[in-house]
Tab-separated table of C-alpha atoms in Angstrom:
chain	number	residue	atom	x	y	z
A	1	UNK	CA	0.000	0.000	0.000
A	2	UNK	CA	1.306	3.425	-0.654
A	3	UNK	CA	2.520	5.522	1.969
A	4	UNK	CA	2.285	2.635	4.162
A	5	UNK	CA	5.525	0.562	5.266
A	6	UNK	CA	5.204	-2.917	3.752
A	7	UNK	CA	7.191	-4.892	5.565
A	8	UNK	CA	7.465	-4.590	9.531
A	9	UNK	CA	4.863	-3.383	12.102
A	10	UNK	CA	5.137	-1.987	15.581
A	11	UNK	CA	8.861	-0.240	15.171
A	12	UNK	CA	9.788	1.350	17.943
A	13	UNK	CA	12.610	3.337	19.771
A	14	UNK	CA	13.232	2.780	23.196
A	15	UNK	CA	15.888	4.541	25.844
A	16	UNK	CA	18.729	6.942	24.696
A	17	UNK	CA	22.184	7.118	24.226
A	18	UNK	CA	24.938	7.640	21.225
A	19	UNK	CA	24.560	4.305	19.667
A	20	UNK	CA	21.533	2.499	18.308
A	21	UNK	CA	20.921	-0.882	18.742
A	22	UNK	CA	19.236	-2.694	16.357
A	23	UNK	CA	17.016	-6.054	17.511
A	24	UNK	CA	16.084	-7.875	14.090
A	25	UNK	CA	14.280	-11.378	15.837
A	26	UNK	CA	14.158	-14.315	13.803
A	27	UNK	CA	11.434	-17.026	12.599
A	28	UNK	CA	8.965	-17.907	14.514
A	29	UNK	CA	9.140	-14.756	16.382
A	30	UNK	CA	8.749	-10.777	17.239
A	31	UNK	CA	10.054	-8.284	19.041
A	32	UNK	CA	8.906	-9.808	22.512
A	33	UNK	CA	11.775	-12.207	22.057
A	34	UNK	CA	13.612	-9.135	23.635
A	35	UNK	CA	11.631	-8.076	26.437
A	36	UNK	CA	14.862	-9.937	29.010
A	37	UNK	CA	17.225	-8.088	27.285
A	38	UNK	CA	15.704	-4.261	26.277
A	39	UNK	CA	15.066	-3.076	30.079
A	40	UNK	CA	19.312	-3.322	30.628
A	41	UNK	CA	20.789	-2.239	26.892
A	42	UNK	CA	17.475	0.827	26.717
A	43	UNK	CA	19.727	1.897	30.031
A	44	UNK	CA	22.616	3.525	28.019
A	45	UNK	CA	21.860	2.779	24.192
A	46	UNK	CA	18.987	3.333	22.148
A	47	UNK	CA	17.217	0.313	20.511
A	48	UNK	CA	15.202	0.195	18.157
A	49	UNK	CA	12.955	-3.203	17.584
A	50	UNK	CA	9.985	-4.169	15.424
A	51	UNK	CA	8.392	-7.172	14.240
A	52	UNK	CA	8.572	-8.496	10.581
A	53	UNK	CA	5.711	-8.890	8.363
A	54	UNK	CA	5.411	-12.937	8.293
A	55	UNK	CA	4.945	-12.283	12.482
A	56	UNK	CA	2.404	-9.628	12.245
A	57	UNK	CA	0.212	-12.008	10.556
A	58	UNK	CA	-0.019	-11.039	6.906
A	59	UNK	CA	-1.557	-12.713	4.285
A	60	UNK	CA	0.848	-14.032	1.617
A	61	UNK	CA	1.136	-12.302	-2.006
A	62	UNK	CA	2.453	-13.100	-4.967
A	63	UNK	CA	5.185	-15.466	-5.332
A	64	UNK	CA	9.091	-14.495	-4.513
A	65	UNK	CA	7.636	-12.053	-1.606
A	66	UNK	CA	10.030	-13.996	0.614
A	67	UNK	CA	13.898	-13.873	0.002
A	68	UNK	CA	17.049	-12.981	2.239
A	69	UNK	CA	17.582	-10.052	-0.845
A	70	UNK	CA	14.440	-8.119	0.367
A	71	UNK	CA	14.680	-8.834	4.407
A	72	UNK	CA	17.594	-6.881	3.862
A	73	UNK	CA	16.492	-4.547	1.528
A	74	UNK	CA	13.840	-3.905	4.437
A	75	UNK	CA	16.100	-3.560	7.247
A	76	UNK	CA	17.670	-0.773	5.476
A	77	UNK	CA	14.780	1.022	4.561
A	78	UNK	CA	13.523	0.719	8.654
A	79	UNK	CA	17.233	2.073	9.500
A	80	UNK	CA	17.032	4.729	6.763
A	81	UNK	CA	13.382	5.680	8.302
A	82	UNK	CA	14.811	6.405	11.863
A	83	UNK	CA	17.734	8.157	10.495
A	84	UNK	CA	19.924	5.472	12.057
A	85	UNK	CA	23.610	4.919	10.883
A	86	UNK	CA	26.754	3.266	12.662
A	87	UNK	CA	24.508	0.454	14.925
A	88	UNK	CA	24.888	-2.082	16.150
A	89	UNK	CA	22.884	-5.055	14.598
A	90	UNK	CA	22.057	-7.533	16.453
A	91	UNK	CA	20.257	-9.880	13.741
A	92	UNK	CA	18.612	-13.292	15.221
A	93	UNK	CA	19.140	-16.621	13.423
A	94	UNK	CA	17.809	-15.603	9.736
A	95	UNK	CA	17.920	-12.144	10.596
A	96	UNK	CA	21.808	-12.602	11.027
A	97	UNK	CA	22.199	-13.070	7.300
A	98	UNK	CA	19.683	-10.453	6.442
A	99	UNK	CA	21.850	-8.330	8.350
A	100	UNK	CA	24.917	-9.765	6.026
A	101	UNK	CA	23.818	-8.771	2.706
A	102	UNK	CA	22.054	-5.386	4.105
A	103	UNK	CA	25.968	-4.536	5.534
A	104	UNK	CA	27.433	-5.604	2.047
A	105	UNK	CA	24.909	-2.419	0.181
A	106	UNK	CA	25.132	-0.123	2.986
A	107	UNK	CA	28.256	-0.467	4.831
A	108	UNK	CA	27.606	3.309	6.583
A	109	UNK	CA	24.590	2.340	8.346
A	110	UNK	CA	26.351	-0.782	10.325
A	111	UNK	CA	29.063	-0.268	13.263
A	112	UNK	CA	29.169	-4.147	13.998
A	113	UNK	CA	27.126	-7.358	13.102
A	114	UNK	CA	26.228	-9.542	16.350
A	115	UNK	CA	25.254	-12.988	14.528
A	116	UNK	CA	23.164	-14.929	16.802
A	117	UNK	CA	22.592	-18.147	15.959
A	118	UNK	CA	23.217	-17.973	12.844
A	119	UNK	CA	23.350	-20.022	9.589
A	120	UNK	CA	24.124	-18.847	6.533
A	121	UNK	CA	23.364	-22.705	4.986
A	122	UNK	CA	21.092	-25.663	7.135
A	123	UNK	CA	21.529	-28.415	4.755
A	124	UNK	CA	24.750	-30.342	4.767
A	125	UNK	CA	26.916	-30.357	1.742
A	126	UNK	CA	29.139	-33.717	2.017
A	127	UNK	CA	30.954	-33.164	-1.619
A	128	UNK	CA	32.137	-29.218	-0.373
A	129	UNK	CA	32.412	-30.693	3.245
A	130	UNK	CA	30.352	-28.194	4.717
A	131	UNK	CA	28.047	-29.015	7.811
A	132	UNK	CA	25.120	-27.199	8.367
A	133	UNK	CA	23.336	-29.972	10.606
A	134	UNK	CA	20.369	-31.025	8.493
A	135	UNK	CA	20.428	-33.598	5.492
A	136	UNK	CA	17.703	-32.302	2.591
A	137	UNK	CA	15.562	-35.384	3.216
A	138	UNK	CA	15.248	-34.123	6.740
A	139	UNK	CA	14.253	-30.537	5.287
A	140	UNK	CA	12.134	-31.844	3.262
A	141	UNK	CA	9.862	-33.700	6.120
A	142	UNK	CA	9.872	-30.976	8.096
A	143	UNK	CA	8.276	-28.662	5.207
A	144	UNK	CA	5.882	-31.497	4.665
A	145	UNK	CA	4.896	-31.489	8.193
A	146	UNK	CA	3.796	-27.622	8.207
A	147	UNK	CA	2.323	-28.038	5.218
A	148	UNK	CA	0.357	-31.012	6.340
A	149	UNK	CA	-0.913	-29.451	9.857
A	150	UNK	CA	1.111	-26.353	11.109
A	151	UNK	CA	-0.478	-26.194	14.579
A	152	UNK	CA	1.039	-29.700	15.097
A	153	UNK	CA	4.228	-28.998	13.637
A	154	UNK	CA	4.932	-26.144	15.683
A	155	UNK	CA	4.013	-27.900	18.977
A	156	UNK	CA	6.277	-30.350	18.376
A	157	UNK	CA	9.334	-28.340	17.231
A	158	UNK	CA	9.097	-25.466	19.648
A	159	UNK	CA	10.110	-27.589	22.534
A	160	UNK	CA	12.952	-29.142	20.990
A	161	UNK	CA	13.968	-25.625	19.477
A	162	UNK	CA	13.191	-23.592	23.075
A	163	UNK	CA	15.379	-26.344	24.991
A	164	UNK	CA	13.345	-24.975	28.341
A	165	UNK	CA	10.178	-25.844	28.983
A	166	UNK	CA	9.370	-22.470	30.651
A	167	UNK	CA	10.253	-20.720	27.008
A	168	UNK	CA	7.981	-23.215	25.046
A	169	UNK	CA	4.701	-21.125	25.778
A	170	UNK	CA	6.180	-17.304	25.120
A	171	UNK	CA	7.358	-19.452	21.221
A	172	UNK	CA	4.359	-21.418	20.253
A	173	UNK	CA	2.159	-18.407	20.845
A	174	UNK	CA	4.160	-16.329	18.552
A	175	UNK	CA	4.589	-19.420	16.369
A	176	UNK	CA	1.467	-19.867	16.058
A	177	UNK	CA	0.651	-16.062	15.297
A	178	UNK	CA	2.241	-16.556	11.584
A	179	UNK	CA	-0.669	-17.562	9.134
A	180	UNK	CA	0.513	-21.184	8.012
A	181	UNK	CA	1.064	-20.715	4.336
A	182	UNK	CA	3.216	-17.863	5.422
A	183	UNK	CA	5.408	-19.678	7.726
A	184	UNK	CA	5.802	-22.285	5.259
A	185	UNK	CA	7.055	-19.783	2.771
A	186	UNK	CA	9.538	-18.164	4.764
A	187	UNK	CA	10.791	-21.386	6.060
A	188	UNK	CA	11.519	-22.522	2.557
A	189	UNK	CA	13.216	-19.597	1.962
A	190	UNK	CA	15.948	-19.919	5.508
A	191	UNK	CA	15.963	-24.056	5.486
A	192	UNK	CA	16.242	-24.567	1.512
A	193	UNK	CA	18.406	-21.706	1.100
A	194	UNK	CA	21.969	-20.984	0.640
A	195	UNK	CA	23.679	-17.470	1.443
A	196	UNK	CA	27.380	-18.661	2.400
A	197	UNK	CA	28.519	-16.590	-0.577
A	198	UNK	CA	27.823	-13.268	0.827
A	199	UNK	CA	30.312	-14.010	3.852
A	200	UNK	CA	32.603	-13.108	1.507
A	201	UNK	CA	31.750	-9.468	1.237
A	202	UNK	CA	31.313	-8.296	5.116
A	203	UNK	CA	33.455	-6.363	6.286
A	204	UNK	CA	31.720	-4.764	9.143
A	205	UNK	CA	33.164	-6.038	12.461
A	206	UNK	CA	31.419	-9.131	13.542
A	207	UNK	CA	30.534	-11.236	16.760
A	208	UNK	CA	29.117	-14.306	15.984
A	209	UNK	CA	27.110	-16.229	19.126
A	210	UNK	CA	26.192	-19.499	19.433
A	211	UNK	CA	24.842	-21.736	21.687
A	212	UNK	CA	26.801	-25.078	22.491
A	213	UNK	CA	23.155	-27.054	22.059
A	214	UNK	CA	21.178	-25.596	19.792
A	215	UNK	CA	20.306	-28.396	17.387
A	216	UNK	CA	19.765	-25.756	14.415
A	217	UNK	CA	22.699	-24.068	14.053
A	218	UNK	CA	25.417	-25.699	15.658
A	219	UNK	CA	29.144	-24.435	16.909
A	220	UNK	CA	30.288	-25.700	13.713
A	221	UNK	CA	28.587	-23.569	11.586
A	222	UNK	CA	30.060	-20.391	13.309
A	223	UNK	CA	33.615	-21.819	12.954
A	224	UNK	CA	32.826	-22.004	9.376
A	225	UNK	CA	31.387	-18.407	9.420
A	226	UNK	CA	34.690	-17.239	10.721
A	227	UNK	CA	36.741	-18.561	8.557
A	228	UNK	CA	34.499	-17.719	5.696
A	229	UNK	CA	34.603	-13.858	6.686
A	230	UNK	CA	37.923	-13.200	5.940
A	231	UNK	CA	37.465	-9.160	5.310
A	232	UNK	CA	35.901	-8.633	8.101
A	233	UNK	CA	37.441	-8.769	12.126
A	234	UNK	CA	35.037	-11.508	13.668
A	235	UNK	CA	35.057	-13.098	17.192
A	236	UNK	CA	33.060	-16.111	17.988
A	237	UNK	CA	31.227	-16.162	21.231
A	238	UNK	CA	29.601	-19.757	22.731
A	239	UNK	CA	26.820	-19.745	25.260
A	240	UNK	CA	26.769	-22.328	27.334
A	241	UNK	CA	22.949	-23.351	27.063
A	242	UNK	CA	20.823	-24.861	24.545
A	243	UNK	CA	18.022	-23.985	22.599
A	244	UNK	CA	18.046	-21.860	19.536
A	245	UNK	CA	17.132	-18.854	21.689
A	246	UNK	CA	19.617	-17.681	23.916
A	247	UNK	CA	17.335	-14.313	24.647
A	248	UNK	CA	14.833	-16.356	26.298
A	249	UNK	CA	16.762	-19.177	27.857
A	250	UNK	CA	20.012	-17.417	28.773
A	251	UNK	CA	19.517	-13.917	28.697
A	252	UNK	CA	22.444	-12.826	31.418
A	253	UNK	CA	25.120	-14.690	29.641
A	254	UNK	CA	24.236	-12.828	25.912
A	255	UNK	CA	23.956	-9.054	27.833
A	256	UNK	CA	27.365	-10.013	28.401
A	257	UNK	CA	28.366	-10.518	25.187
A	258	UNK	CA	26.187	-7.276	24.359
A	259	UNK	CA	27.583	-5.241	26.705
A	260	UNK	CA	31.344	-6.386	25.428
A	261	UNK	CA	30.664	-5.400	22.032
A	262	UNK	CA	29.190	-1.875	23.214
A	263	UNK	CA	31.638	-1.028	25.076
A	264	UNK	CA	33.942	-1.401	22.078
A	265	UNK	CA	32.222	0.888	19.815
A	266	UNK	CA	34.022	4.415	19.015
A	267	UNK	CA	31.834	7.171	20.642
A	268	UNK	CA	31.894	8.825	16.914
A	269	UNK	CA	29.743	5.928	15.596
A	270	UNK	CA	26.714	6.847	16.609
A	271	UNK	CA	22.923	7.482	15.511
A	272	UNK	CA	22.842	10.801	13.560
């Protein structure tokens, strides 16, 4: 619709402070996914969160909607809407690569990458000898599954991705906010996908966080990231947890991190 922005809902700024933080939540999700961590980095830093448009419940359009190519293309536009440049990003699980490609076309608007839980490739690749955890047959009966009855589907892979049961209810409630053909388009788009390429072009500084259990994306695949990334400064960073969401199920142990990477940033990066 014109005039109207097309692809998040609910942005909002919250707390002051010379650098912007950027919350990008991944599948599955929304901006709640953040309520353990805003309260302490809103203290000294402005952040900025939303929710993306599969998690605000929209109906689906025409074909090709969904690609890592416009997530990014819409994380720009949000950070070119608040007037925000030199953030830091903190992009979660396919929101970490969204936040890859967006750095590669607008290098000015990004002070440093936080990667969390992220996976730039899920299916393994045995001839390249790349592991990304999943085989394609697994994929495949995954996708069938939503297809076949999302509610079900979701209730049984939020508890294995949550890896607490006190997280499980906060996830399948915002699982269960996506409209199924919706979710099932967007996870095509992360679990069939491949964006290891683009690794090659970031050179924005880079913390990559993992979680030592989290069955999706495991240590391996930020090893791989690191090495991949070889213009840009990266650190790796392992939670010791499990689960594919740290912000839920160890929230002290990622401010941390957070709070590390702040600290870093040069006092002239900040939000304009």
């Amino acid at each position: 619709m014109e005039g109207k922005m097309r692809w998040c809902a609910n942005a909002r700024e919250v707390g002051s402070g010379k650098t912007t933080v950027v919350l990008a939540h991944g599948y599955g999700a929304d901006q709640g996914l953040w309520d353990n961590l805003v309260p302490s980095l809103s203290q000294t830093n402005k952040v900025l969160l939303f929710d993306w448009d599969f998690a605000a419940g929209e109906e689906e359009d025409d074909g090709g909607r969904y690609t890592f190519d416009r997530f990014a293309d819409d994380l720009i536009a949000l950070m070119d809407e608040k007037e925000v440049r030199g953030a830091v990003v903190v992009g979660h699980s396919m929101s970490a690569m969204a936040a890859c490609i967006a750095s590669v076309r607008r290098p000015e608007l990004f002070a440093h990458l936080v990667l969390l839980c992220a996976s730039p490739r899920y299916i393994n690749s045995e001839e390249e000898g790349y592991v990304g955890g999943f085989e394609r047959a697994g994929i495949d009966g995954m996708l069938d599954a939503m297809a076949s009855d999302f509610d079900a589907w979701v209730r049984g892979f939020v508890p294995n991705a949550a890896g607490d049961p006190e997280s499980v209810p906060h996830l399948e409630k915002s699982f269960l906010a996506m409209r199924p053909a919706v979710a099932l388009e967007v996870a095509k788009m992360i679990f069939l996908g491949d964006q290891r390429d683009v690794l090659d072009d970031v050179t924005a500084p880079c913390t990559i966080v993992q979680v030592n259990n989290d069955f999706a994306a495991p240590p391996s695949v930020a090893e791989y990231m690191q090495r991949r990334m070889k213009g840009a400064e990266v650190a790796v960073e392992i939670i010791d947890s499990v689960g594919h969401f740290p912000q839920l199920v160890a929230p002290q142990q990622l401010l941390d991190i957070l709070h590390g990477v702040l600290l870093r940033q040069p006092r002239r990066r900040a939000r304009c």
